[in-house]
XYZ file of C-alpha atoms in Angstrom:
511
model
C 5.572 -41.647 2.073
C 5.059 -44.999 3.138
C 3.201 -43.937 6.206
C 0.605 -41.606 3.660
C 0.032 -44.873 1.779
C -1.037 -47.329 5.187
C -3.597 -44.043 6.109
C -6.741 -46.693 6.583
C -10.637 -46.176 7.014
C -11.329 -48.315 8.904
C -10.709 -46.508 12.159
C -13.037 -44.414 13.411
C -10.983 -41.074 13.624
C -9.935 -41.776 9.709
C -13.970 -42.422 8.682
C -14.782 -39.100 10.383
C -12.426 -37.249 8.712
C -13.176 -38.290 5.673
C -17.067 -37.948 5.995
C -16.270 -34.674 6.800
C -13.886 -33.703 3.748
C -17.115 -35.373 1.528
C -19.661 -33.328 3.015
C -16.816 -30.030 2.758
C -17.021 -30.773 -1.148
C -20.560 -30.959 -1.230
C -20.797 -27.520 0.385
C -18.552 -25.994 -1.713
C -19.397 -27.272 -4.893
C -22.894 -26.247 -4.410
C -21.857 -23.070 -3.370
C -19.369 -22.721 -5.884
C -21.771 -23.486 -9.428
C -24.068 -20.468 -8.960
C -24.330 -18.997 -12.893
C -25.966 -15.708 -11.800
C -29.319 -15.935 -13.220
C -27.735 -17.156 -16.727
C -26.404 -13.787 -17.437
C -22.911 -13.396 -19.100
C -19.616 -13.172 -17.672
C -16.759 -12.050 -18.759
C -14.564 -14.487 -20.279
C -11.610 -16.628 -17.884
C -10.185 -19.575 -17.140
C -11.820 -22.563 -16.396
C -12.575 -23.163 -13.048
C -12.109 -26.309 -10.937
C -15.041 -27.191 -8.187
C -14.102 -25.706 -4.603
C -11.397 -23.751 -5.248
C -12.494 -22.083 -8.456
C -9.019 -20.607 -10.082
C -7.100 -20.487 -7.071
C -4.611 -23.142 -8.495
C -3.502 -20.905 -11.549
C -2.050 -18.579 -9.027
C 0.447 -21.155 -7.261
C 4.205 -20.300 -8.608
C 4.810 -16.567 -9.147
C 3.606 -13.015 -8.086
C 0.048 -12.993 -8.502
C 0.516 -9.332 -10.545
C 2.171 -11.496 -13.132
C -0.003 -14.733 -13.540
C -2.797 -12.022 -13.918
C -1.037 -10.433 -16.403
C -0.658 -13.944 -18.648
C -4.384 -14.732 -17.789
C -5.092 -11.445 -19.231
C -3.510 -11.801 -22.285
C -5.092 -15.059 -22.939
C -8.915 -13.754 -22.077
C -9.080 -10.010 -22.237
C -8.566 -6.592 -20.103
C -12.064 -7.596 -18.257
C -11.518 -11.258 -17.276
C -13.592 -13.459 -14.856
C -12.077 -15.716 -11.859
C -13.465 -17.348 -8.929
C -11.330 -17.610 -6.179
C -12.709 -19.797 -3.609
C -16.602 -18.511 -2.902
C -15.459 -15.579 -3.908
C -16.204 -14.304 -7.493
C -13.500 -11.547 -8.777
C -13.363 -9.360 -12.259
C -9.590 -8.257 -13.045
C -9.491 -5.171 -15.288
C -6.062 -5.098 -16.895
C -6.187 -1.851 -19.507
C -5.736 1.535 -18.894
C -8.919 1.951 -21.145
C -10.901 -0.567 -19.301
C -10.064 0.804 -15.719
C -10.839 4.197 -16.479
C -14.308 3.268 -18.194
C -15.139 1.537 -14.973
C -13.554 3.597 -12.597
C -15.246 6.345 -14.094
C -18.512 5.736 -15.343
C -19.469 3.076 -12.814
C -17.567 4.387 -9.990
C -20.518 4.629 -7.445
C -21.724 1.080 -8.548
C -17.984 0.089 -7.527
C -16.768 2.268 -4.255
C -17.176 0.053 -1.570
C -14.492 -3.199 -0.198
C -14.519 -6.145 0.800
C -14.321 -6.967 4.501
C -11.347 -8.325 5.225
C -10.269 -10.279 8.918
C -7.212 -8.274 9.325
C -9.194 -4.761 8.615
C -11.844 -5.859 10.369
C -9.940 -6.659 13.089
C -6.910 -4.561 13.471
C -8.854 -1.517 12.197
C -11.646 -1.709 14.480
C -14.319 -2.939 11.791
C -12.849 -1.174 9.141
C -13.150 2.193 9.973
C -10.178 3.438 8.284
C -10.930 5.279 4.955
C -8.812 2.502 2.981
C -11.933 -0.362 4.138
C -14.752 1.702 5.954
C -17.902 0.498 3.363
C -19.532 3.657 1.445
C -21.526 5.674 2.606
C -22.128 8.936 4.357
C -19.014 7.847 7.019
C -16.280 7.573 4.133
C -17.716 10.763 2.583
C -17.324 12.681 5.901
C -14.034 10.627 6.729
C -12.231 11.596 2.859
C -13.512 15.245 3.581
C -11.345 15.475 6.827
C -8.232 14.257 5.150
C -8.653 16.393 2.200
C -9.081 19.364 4.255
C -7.061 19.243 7.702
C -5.294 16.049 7.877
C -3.719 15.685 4.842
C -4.290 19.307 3.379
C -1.666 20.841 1.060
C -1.326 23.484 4.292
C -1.113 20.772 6.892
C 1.546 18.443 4.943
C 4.092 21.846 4.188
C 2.972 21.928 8.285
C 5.174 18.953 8.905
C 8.280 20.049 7.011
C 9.936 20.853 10.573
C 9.335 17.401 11.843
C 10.644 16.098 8.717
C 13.834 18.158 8.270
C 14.368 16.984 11.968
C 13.747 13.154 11.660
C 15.842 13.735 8.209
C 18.608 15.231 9.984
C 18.650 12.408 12.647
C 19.116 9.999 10.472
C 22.095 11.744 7.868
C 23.867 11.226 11.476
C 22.792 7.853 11.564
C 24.304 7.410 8.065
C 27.143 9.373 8.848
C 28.446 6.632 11.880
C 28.607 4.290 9.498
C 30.422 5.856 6.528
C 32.382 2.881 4.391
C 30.171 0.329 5.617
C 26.968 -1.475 3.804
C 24.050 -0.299 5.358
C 20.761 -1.303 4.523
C 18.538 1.819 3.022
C 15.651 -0.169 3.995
C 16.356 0.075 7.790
C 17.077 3.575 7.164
C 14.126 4.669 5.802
C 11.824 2.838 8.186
C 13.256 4.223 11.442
C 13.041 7.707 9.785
C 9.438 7.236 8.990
C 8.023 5.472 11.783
C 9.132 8.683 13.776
C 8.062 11.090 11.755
C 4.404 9.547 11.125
C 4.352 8.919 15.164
C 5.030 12.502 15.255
C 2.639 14.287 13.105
C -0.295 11.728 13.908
C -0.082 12.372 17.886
C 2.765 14.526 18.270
C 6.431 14.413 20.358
C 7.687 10.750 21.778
C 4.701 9.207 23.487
C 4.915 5.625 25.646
C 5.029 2.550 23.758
C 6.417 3.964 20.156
C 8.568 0.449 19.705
C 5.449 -1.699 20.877
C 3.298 0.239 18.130
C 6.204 -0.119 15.370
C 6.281 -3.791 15.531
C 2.304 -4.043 15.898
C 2.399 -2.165 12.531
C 5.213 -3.946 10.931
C 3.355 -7.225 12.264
C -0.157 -6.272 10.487
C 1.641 -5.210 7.430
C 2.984 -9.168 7.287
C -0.112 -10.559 8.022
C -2.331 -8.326 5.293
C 0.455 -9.297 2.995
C -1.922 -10.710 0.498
C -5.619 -11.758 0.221
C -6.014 -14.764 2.896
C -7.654 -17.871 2.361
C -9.590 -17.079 5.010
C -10.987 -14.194 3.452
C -12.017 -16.749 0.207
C -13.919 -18.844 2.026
C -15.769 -16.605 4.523
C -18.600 -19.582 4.903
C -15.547 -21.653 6.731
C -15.678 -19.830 10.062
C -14.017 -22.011 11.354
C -11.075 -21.486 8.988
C -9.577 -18.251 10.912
C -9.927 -20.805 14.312
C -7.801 -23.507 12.926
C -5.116 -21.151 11.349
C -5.009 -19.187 14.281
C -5.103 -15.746 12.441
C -7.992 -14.627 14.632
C -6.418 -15.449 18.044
C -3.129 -13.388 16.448
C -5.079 -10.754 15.465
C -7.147 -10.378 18.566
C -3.920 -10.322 20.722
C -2.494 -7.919 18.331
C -5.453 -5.618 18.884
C -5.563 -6.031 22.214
C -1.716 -4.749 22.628
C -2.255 -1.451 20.198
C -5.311 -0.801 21.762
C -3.936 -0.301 24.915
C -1.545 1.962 23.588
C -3.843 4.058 21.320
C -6.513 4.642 24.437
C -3.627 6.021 26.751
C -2.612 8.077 23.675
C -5.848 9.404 23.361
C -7.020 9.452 27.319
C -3.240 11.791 27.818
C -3.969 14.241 25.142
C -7.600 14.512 26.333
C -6.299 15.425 29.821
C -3.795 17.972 28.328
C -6.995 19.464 26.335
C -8.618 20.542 30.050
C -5.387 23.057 30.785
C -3.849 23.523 27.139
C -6.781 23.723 24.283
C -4.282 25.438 22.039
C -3.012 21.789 21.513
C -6.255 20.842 19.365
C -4.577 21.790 15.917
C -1.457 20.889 16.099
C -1.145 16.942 15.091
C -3.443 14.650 13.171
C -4.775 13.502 17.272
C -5.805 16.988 17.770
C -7.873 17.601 15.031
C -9.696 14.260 15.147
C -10.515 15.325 19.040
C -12.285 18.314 18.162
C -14.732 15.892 16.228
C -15.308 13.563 18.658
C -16.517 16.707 20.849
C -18.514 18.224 18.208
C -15.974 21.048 17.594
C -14.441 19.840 14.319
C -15.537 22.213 11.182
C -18.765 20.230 10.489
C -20.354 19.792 14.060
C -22.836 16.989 13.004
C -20.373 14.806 12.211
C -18.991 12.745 15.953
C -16.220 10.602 15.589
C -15.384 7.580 18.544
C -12.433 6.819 20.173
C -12.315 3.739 18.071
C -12.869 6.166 14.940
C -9.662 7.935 15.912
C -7.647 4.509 16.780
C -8.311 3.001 13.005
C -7.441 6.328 11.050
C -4.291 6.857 13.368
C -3.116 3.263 13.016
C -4.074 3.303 9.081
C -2.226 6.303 8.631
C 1.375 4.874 10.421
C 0.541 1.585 8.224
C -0.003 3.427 5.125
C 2.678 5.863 5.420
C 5.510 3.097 5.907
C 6.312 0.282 3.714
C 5.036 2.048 0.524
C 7.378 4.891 0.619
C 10.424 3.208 1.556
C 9.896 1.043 -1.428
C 9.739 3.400 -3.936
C 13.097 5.070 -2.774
C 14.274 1.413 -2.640
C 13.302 1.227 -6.527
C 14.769 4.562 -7.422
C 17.810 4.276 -5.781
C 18.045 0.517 -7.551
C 17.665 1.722 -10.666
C 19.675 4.915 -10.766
C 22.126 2.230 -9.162
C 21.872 0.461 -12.291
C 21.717 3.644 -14.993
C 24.783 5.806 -13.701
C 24.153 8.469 -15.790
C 20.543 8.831 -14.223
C 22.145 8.608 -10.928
C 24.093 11.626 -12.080
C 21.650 13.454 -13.588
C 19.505 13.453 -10.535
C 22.685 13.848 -8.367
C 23.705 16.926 -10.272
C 20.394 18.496 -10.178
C 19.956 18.144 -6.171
C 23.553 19.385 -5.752
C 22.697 22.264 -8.259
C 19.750 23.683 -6.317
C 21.267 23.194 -2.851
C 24.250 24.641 -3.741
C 25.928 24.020 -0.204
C 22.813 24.021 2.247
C 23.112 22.344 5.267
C 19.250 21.415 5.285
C 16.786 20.446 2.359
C 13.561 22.812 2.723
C 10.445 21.836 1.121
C 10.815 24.736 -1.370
C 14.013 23.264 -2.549
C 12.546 19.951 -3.193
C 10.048 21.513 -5.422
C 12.768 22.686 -8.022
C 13.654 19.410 -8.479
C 12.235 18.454 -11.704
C 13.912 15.334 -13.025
C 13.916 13.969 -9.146
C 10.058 13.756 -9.563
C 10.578 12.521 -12.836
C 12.804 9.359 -11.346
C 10.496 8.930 -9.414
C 7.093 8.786 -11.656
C 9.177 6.421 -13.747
C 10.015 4.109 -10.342
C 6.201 4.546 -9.959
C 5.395 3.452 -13.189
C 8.019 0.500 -13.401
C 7.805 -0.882 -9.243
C 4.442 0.592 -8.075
C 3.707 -0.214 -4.215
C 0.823 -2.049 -5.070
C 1.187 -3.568 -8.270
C -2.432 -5.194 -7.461
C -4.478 -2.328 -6.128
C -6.570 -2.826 -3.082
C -9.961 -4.477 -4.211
C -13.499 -3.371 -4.635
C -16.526 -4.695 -4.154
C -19.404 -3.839 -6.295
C -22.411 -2.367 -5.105
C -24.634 -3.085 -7.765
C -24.636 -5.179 -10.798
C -23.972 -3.650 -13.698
C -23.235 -4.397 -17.323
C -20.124 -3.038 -19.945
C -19.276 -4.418 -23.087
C -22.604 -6.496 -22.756
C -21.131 -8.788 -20.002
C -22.380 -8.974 -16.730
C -20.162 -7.687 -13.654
C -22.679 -8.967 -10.413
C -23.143 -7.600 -7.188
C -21.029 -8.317 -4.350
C -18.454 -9.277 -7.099
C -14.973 -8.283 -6.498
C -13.137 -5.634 -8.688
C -9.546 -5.710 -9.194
C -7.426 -3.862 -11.523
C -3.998 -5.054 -11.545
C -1.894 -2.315 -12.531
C 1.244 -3.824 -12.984
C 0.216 -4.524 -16.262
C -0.912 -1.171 -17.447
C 2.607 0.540 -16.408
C 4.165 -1.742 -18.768
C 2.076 -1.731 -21.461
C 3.957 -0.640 -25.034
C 0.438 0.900 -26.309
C 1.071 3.087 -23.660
C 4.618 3.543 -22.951
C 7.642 3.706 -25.707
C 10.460 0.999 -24.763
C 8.167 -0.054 -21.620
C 10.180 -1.873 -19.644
C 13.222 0.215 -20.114
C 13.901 3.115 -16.908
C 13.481 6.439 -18.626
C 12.990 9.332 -16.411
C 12.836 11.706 -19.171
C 9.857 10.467 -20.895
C 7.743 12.654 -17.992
C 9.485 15.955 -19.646
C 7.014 18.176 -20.647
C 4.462 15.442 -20.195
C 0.843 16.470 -18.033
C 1.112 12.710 -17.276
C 0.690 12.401 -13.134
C -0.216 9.884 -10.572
C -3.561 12.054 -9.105
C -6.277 9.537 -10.705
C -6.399 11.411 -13.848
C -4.393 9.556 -15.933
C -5.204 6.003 -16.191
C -2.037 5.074 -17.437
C 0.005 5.695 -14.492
C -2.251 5.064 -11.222
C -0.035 3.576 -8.696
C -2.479 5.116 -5.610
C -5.883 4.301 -7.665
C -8.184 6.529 -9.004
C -11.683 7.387 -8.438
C -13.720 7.522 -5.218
C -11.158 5.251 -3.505
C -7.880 7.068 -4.469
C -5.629 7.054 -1.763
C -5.612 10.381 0.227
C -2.139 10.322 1.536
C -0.455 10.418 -1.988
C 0.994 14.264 -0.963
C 2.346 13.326 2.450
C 3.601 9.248 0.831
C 5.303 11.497 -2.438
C 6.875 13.927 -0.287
C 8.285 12.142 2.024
C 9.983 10.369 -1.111
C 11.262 13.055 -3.066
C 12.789 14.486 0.465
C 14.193 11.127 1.292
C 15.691 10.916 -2.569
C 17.380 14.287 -2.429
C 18.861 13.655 0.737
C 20.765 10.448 -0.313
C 21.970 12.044 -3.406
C 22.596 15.050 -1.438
C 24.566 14.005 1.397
C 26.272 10.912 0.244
C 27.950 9.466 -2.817
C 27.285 5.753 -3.043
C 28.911 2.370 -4.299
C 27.823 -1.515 -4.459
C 29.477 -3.651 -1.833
C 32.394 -6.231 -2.522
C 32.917 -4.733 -6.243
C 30.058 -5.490 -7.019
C 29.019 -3.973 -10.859
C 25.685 -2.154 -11.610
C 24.640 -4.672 -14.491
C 24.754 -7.578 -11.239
C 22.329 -5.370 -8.946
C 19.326 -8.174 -8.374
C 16.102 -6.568 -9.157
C 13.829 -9.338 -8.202
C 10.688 -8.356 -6.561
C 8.746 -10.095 -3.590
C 5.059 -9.797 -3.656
C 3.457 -8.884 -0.337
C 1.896 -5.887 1.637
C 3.807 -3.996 -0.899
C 5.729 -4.906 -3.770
C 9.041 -5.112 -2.184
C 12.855 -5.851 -3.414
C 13.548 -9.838 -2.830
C 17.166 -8.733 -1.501
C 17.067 -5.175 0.209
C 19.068 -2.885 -1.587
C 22.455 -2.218 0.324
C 25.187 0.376 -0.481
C 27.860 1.757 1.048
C 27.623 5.654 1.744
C 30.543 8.391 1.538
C 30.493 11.895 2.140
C 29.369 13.938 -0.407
C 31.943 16.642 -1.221
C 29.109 18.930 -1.632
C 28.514 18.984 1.970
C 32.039 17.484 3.171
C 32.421 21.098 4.793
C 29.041 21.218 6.461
């Protein structure tokens, strides 16, 4: 401390540091007091020169401090963070009105360094701007990548990669495991599988560049608040990260592509059978409109988006339902009992079987509801100004609904922090954009287009832990001690992963 307090001016290094920090105020504080033509704003907090409201979001999970804003200055509520200005929409009334009615004005994203980057100038359909690219992009997932037909097309691989990892399980019976691990292994593999098909060179190097962007997108960046600063993502060293990151998954995502291309010449049978295959056919004007080409770094950012996508999000919700079926025994036996009821002895879960399973999907709506993978969804940017409620929301501004909020609101939701699976019976209430009160994967023209495959793979990997195994807390361990603290990052996560230790089933002791 004593060392801060002899810090003198009077060398030369100290004086040019300190010029510099002056004339990094000035910039910023001129930058920073624009009042957009005079035209009203929603209401918020106030703002401090620089770094607008960014200090009101130091000390817990920004889903939460948005939440307490929100009740101080309304559903639509103003903040500047950094250069950026942002409009947080915390009502299931108020996102649907905007979602809806001024969904055009509102469908693009911001450009982001690691999407820019790591998705190859965002051309994945979670950042690509909009325009007639996302349109054509969306249409190709909706159709043939992520069809209804195409998803009950990967039940094989699944039942497989399931299978493998029961085994797994298995070798460890009377031992904590960690489901987390579990889960991760099981989905890696399957994604790698159905993206580009069988084991292909440099699966573990691809893994950990996916795990490694997933860390680094973790939350909004300061250097994405201060885009002016380019020297910002210098000095941190994101960019030089990023760029080596690329450079590493690029390599293996061009000999993916260049060996698949070569197998085309003597096999084209192969051109439907993965998510690669089907992308080929529109880079060589074959796909099912032949005016749309996609480029080999078209194909890299929707095959890496989908492994990133399809990861960390799933495995958290069956973190969260398994946590809290930990915690309510008699929904863990509910659910149990129903999933040993339609299997009645199987040796293999088929997707047909998963689809009986009514209060499994209803576990995990409520999980949904209650721990949603992105408590914040991804932002928007707006493409036009527009007004509601006579305020002004400008262009460029960014839009983003925090949804943790909305799942937990008691206008909404009887006894709304309480786990009740049963409050979906015979309720229309679904997470396919239609409902604003329970929108975990957005709504709109940005909803996600992977919800199928991500909800699938869920309610398969649910059945199949309370098919296979019965399970118990470690080191006597009671329910009501379970931590349920969340961590706030590419997904919302558990703070402690969730770890049990598995038995055999005696449904399936025989099997």
């Amino acid at each position: 401390m004593d060392e801060m307090m002899n810090f003198s001016l009077t060398s030369p290094i100290s004086f040019l540091l300190s010029l510099l920090l002056i004339l990094f105020l000035i910039l910023f504080m001129m930058k920073g007091n624009q009042t957009h033509n005079g035209k009203k704003l929603p209401p918020g907090p106030k703002k401090l020169p620089i770094i607008g409201n960014l200090h009101q979001m130091i000390g817990s999970h920004p889903h939460r401090v948005l939440k307490k804003l929100a009740d101080k200055y309304g559903p639509i509520m103003h903040l500047q963070m950094g250069q950026r200005s942002a409009v947080v929409i915390s009502s299931a009334e108020k996102a649907k009105e905007i979602l809806n009615i001024y969904g055009v004005q509102v469908a693009d994203r911001p450009q982001l360094i690691v999407s820019k980057i790591m998705l190859y100038n965002s051309l994945g359909v979670t950042f690509a701007p909009y325009g007639d690219y996302l349109k054509q992009l969306r249409q190709i997932y909706a159709v043939e990548l992520l069809s209804p037909k195409t998803v009950r097309s990967f039940w094989t691989i699944m039942e497989d990669e399931v299978s493998t990892m029961v085994n797994s399980i298995k070798s460890e019976i009377g031992q904590p495991i960690i489901l987390h691990d579990k889960m991760m292994t099981y989905l890696y593999t399957m994604l790698c599988r159905v993206t580009f098909g069988g084991v292909c060179n440099g699966r573990e190097t691809l893994i950990m560049a996916a795990k490694e962007t997933s860390a680094l997108s973790a939350a909004i960046r300061i250097e994405d608040l201060f885009p002016s600063v380019k020297i910002l993502p210098l000095i941190s060293g994101l960019k030089s990260r990023l760029n080596n990151l690329l450079k590493t998954l690029d390599t293996i995502l061009e000999d993916i592509i260049s060996v698949r291309e070569k197998k085309l010449l003597t096999q084209p049978l192969l051109d439907d059978e993965d998510m690669l295959g089907v992308l080929l056919k529109y880079k060589n004007g074959k796909g099912k409109d032949t005016k749309f080409r996609v480029t080999n770094n078209d194909i890299k950012a929707v095959i890496f988006e989908i492994i990133l996508a399809g990861t960390l999000s799933s495995s958290a919700i069956v973190e969260w339902c398994m946590s809290e079926m930990i915690k309510n025994s008699e929904k863990f036996k509910k659910a149990q009992d129903e999933v040993r009821k339609v299997l009645k002895g199987k040796k293999t879960i088929s997707g047909s079987d998963v689809g009986k399973m009514e209060y499994v999907k209803m576990v995990v709506k409520e999980s949904l509801r209650l721990h949603p993978p992105a408590p914040i969804l991804f932002p928007r940017e707006c493409r036009e100004e527009f007004e509601i409620d006579g305020m002004t929301i400008p262009k460029k501004t960014w839009l983003i609904v925090n949804y943790w909020p909305i799942g937990r609101d008691p206008r909404l939701w009887d006894d709304a922090d309480k786990f009740e699976p049963e409050r979906f019976s015979n309720s229309s209430i679904d997470f396919n954009g239609s409902h604003f009160e329970l929108i975990p994967f957005g709504a709109g023209r940005r909803i996600c287009p992977g919800i199928l495959l991500g909800t699938t793979n869920v309610e398969l990997l649910l059945a199949t832990f309370l098919y296979y195994f019965d399970w118990k807390l470690p080191q006597g361990m009671k329910p009501e001690e379970l931590d349920m603290n969340e961590v706030f990052g590419a997904g919302c996560i558990r703070e402690s992963p969730l770890c049990l230790i598995p038995s055999i089933s005696s449904a399936v002791e025989g099997n």
